[in-house]
Amino acid sequence: MSLIPSIFGGPRSNVFDPFSLDMWDPFKDFHVPTSSVSAENSAFVNTRVDWKETQEAHVLKADIPGLKKEEVKVQIEDDRVLQISGERNVEKEDKNDTWHRVERSSGKFMRRFRLPENAKVEQVKACMENGVLTVTIPKEEVKKSDVKPIEISG
C-alpha cells in the first residue's frame, strides 16, 4: 500500500519493508547538472541552500549534516561568486559487518552563487552549528543615481 496513489507515477511500496515507503518528492523533476555526478553521491551533491536578504545582509543557510567545519570550504571567486564545497568520505567497511542498507550519501559537493552588486565580499563570515552552515554577506548601500530631467525643445 502506497502513501501516495499511483496516479502520481511513483512505484508502489513493499508493504513488508517499513523503510521502502515511497513518498512524493516535489523536487524530483528539477534538473540539476550532473556531468560529473555519480549515482552514489548524487543526493549529497544536491545540498539544499536557503538564501534570504535582510536589511543588513544576504544570509545563506546550507544543510550539511555529518560534516565538520574543517571538511567544508567557503570562498569567493571571480570577485562576486560565492562557492561552498566539501566532501563526505565513505565509511570504512569491516569485513565482518553485514550491510542491510546504505542510503547515506558520500562524495563531493559544490554550490556556487553569483552575489549581487551590493554585497561586501571582503566582509563575508561563515559559521557552522548542528550541521547547518550559515554564510553572512553584509550589504553596502547602493547609491541611487541622480535623475536629471532633460527639457525637450521643439
Short mmCIF file of C-alpha atoms in Angstrom, two decimals:
data_model
loop_
_atom_site.label_atom_id
_atom_site.label_comp_id
_atom_site.label_asym_id
_atom_site.label_seq_id
_atom_site.Cartn_x
_atom_site.Cartn_y
_atom_site.Cartn_z
CA MET A 1 0.00 0.00 0.00
CA SER A 2 1.49 3.30 -1.06
CA LEU A 3 1.42 6.60 0.80
CA ILE A 4 0.80 8.39 -2.49
CA PRO A 5 -1.60 6.91 -5.05
CA SER A 6 -0.10 5.52 -8.23
CA ILE A 7 -1.68 8.35 -10.28
CA PHE A 8 1.40 10.39 -9.31
CA GLY A 9 3.60 7.99 -11.25
CA GLY A 10 5.53 6.52 -8.32
CA PRO A 11 6.01 2.80 -7.91
CA ARG A 12 4.01 1.10 -5.20
CA SER A 13 5.78 0.36 -1.93
CA ASN A 14 6.63 -3.00 -0.50
CA VAL A 15 4.19 -3.48 2.39
CA PHE A 16 6.58 -5.75 4.25
CA ASP A 17 9.51 -3.30 4.26
CA PRO A 18 8.76 -0.28 6.52
CA PHE A 19 11.72 1.64 5.06
CA SER A 20 10.62 1.38 1.45
CA LEU A 21 7.56 3.63 1.64
CA ASP A 22 7.78 5.87 -1.39
CA MET A 23 6.91 9.44 -0.59
CA TRP A 24 6.18 12.04 -3.21
CA ASP A 25 9.13 14.36 -3.82
CA PRO A 26 8.00 17.65 -5.41
CA PHE A 27 11.62 18.39 -6.46
CA LYS A 28 12.35 15.08 -8.20
CA ASP A 29 11.79 16.50 -11.68
CA PHE A 30 14.03 19.56 -11.24
CA HIS A 31 17.10 19.21 -13.42
CA VAL A 32 20.47 19.56 -11.71
CA PRO A 33 23.59 19.44 -13.90
CA THR A 34 25.11 16.02 -13.31
CA SER A 35 28.05 15.92 -15.72
CA SER A 36 30.47 14.83 -13.00
CA VAL A 37 27.98 13.30 -10.60
CA SER A 38 27.91 9.58 -9.94
CA ALA A 39 24.87 7.70 -8.69
CA GLU A 40 26.33 7.05 -5.24
CA ASN A 41 26.82 10.72 -4.39
CA SER A 42 24.07 12.46 -6.33
CA ALA A 43 21.96 13.10 -3.21
CA PHE A 44 24.87 14.80 -1.46
CA VAL A 45 25.58 16.96 -4.50
CA ASN A 46 22.08 18.39 -4.25
CA THR A 47 22.84 20.11 -0.94
CA ARG A 48 19.89 22.37 -0.20
CA VAL A 49 20.61 26.06 0.41
CA ASP A 50 18.27 28.83 1.56
CA TRP A 51 19.14 32.44 0.64
CA LYS A 52 17.40 35.33 2.29
CA GLU A 53 18.07 39.06 2.17
CA THR A 54 17.66 41.23 5.25
CA GLN A 55 18.11 44.99 5.63
CA GLU A 56 21.75 44.46 6.63
CA ALA A 57 22.94 41.32 4.79
CA HIS A 58 22.43 38.36 2.49
CA VAL A 59 22.23 35.16 4.54
CA LEU A 60 22.70 31.68 3.09
CA LYS A 61 21.99 28.53 5.10
CA ALA A 62 23.05 25.10 3.88
CA ASP A 63 22.17 21.76 5.43
CA ILE A 64 25.42 19.81 5.66
CA PRO A 65 24.80 17.14 8.32
CA GLY A 66 27.63 14.94 9.47
CA LEU A 67 30.47 17.19 8.32
CA LYS A 68 32.95 19.07 10.46
CA LYS A 69 33.77 22.67 9.65
CA GLU A 70 37.25 21.52 8.54
CA GLU A 71 35.60 19.44 5.78
CA VAL A 72 33.72 22.42 4.30
CA LYS A 73 35.23 25.24 2.26
CA VAL A 74 33.66 28.67 1.68
CA GLN A 75 35.37 31.04 -0.75
CA ILE A 76 34.79 33.99 -3.06
CA GLU A 77 35.84 33.55 -6.69
CA ASP A 78 35.96 36.00 -9.58
CA ASP A 79 35.13 38.89 -7.24
CA ARG A 80 31.40 38.06 -6.86
CA VAL A 81 30.92 34.28 -6.90
CA LEU A 82 30.43 32.55 -3.54
CA GLN A 83 31.42 28.89 -3.60
CA ILE A 84 30.52 26.37 -0.89
CA SER A 85 32.18 22.97 -1.25
CA GLY A 86 33.17 19.93 0.74
CA GLU A 87 33.41 16.18 0.84
CA ARG A 88 31.97 13.37 2.92
CA ASN A 89 34.09 10.23 2.81
CA VAL A 90 32.68 6.73 2.59
CA GLU A 91 32.57 4.90 5.90
CA LYS A 92 35.26 2.23 6.16
CA GLU A 93 33.94 -1.29 5.76
CA ASP A 94 34.75 -4.06 8.18
CA LYS A 95 34.85 -7.48 6.54
CA ASN A 96 32.81 -8.90 9.45
CA ASP A 97 29.93 -6.40 9.00
CA THR A 98 26.78 -7.24 7.08
CA TRP A 99 25.19 -4.18 5.48
CA HIS A 100 21.41 -4.27 5.01
CA ARG A 101 21.01 -0.82 3.54
CA VAL A 102 23.33 2.04 2.52
CA GLU A 103 21.36 5.26 1.98
CA ARG A 104 23.58 7.98 3.38
CA SER A 105 25.35 9.68 0.56
CA SER A 106 29.04 10.40 0.26
CA GLY A 107 31.28 12.25 -2.13
CA LYS A 108 31.98 15.83 -3.06
CA PHE A 109 29.53 18.68 -3.29
CA MET A 110 29.79 22.23 -4.59
CA ARG A 111 27.28 25.06 -4.84
CA ARG A 112 28.03 28.44 -6.45
CA PHE A 113 26.10 31.71 -6.15
CA ARG A 114 26.64 34.96 -8.03
CA LEU A 115 26.42 37.71 -5.44
CA PRO A 116 24.63 40.99 -6.14
CA GLU A 117 26.39 44.34 -6.57
CA ASN A 118 25.59 45.45 -3.01
CA ALA A 119 27.48 42.55 -1.38
CA LYS A 120 30.53 43.44 0.72
CA VAL A 121 32.58 40.45 -0.42
CA GLU A 122 35.55 41.41 1.75
CA GLN A 123 33.43 41.02 4.93
CA VAL A 124 31.87 37.57 4.38
CA LYS A 125 31.53 35.45 7.54
CA ALA A 126 30.65 31.78 7.91
CA CYS A 127 29.78 29.61 10.89
CA MET A 128 28.62 26.05 11.30
CA GLU A 129 26.35 24.76 14.03
CA ASN A 130 24.40 21.49 14.30
CA GLY A 131 25.02 20.57 10.66
CA VAL A 132 23.88 23.93 9.29
CA LEU A 133 26.37 26.22 7.56
CA THR A 134 25.40 29.90 7.76
CA VAL A 135 27.16 32.37 5.45
CA THR A 136 26.51 36.07 6.07
CA ILE A 137 27.41 38.65 3.44
CA PRO A 138 26.92 42.24 4.64
CA LYS A 139 25.32 44.68 2.23
CA GLU A 140 26.54 48.12 1.31
CA GLU A 141 24.17 50.89 0.48
CA VAL A 142 23.87 51.27 -3.25
CA LYS A 143 23.95 54.89 -4.31
CA LYS A 144 20.92 55.81 -6.30
CA SER A 145 21.88 57.70 -9.39
CA ASP A 146 20.62 61.23 -9.60
CA VAL A 147 17.94 61.66 -12.20
CA LYS A 148 18.14 64.92 -14.05
CA PRO A 149 15.19 65.71 -16.30
CA ILE A 150 16.12 66.94 -19.79
CA GLU A 151 13.90 69.51 -21.42
CA ILE A 152 12.77 68.59 -24.88
CA SER A 153 12.85 71.52 -27.32
CA GLY A 154 10.78 71.95 -30.39
#
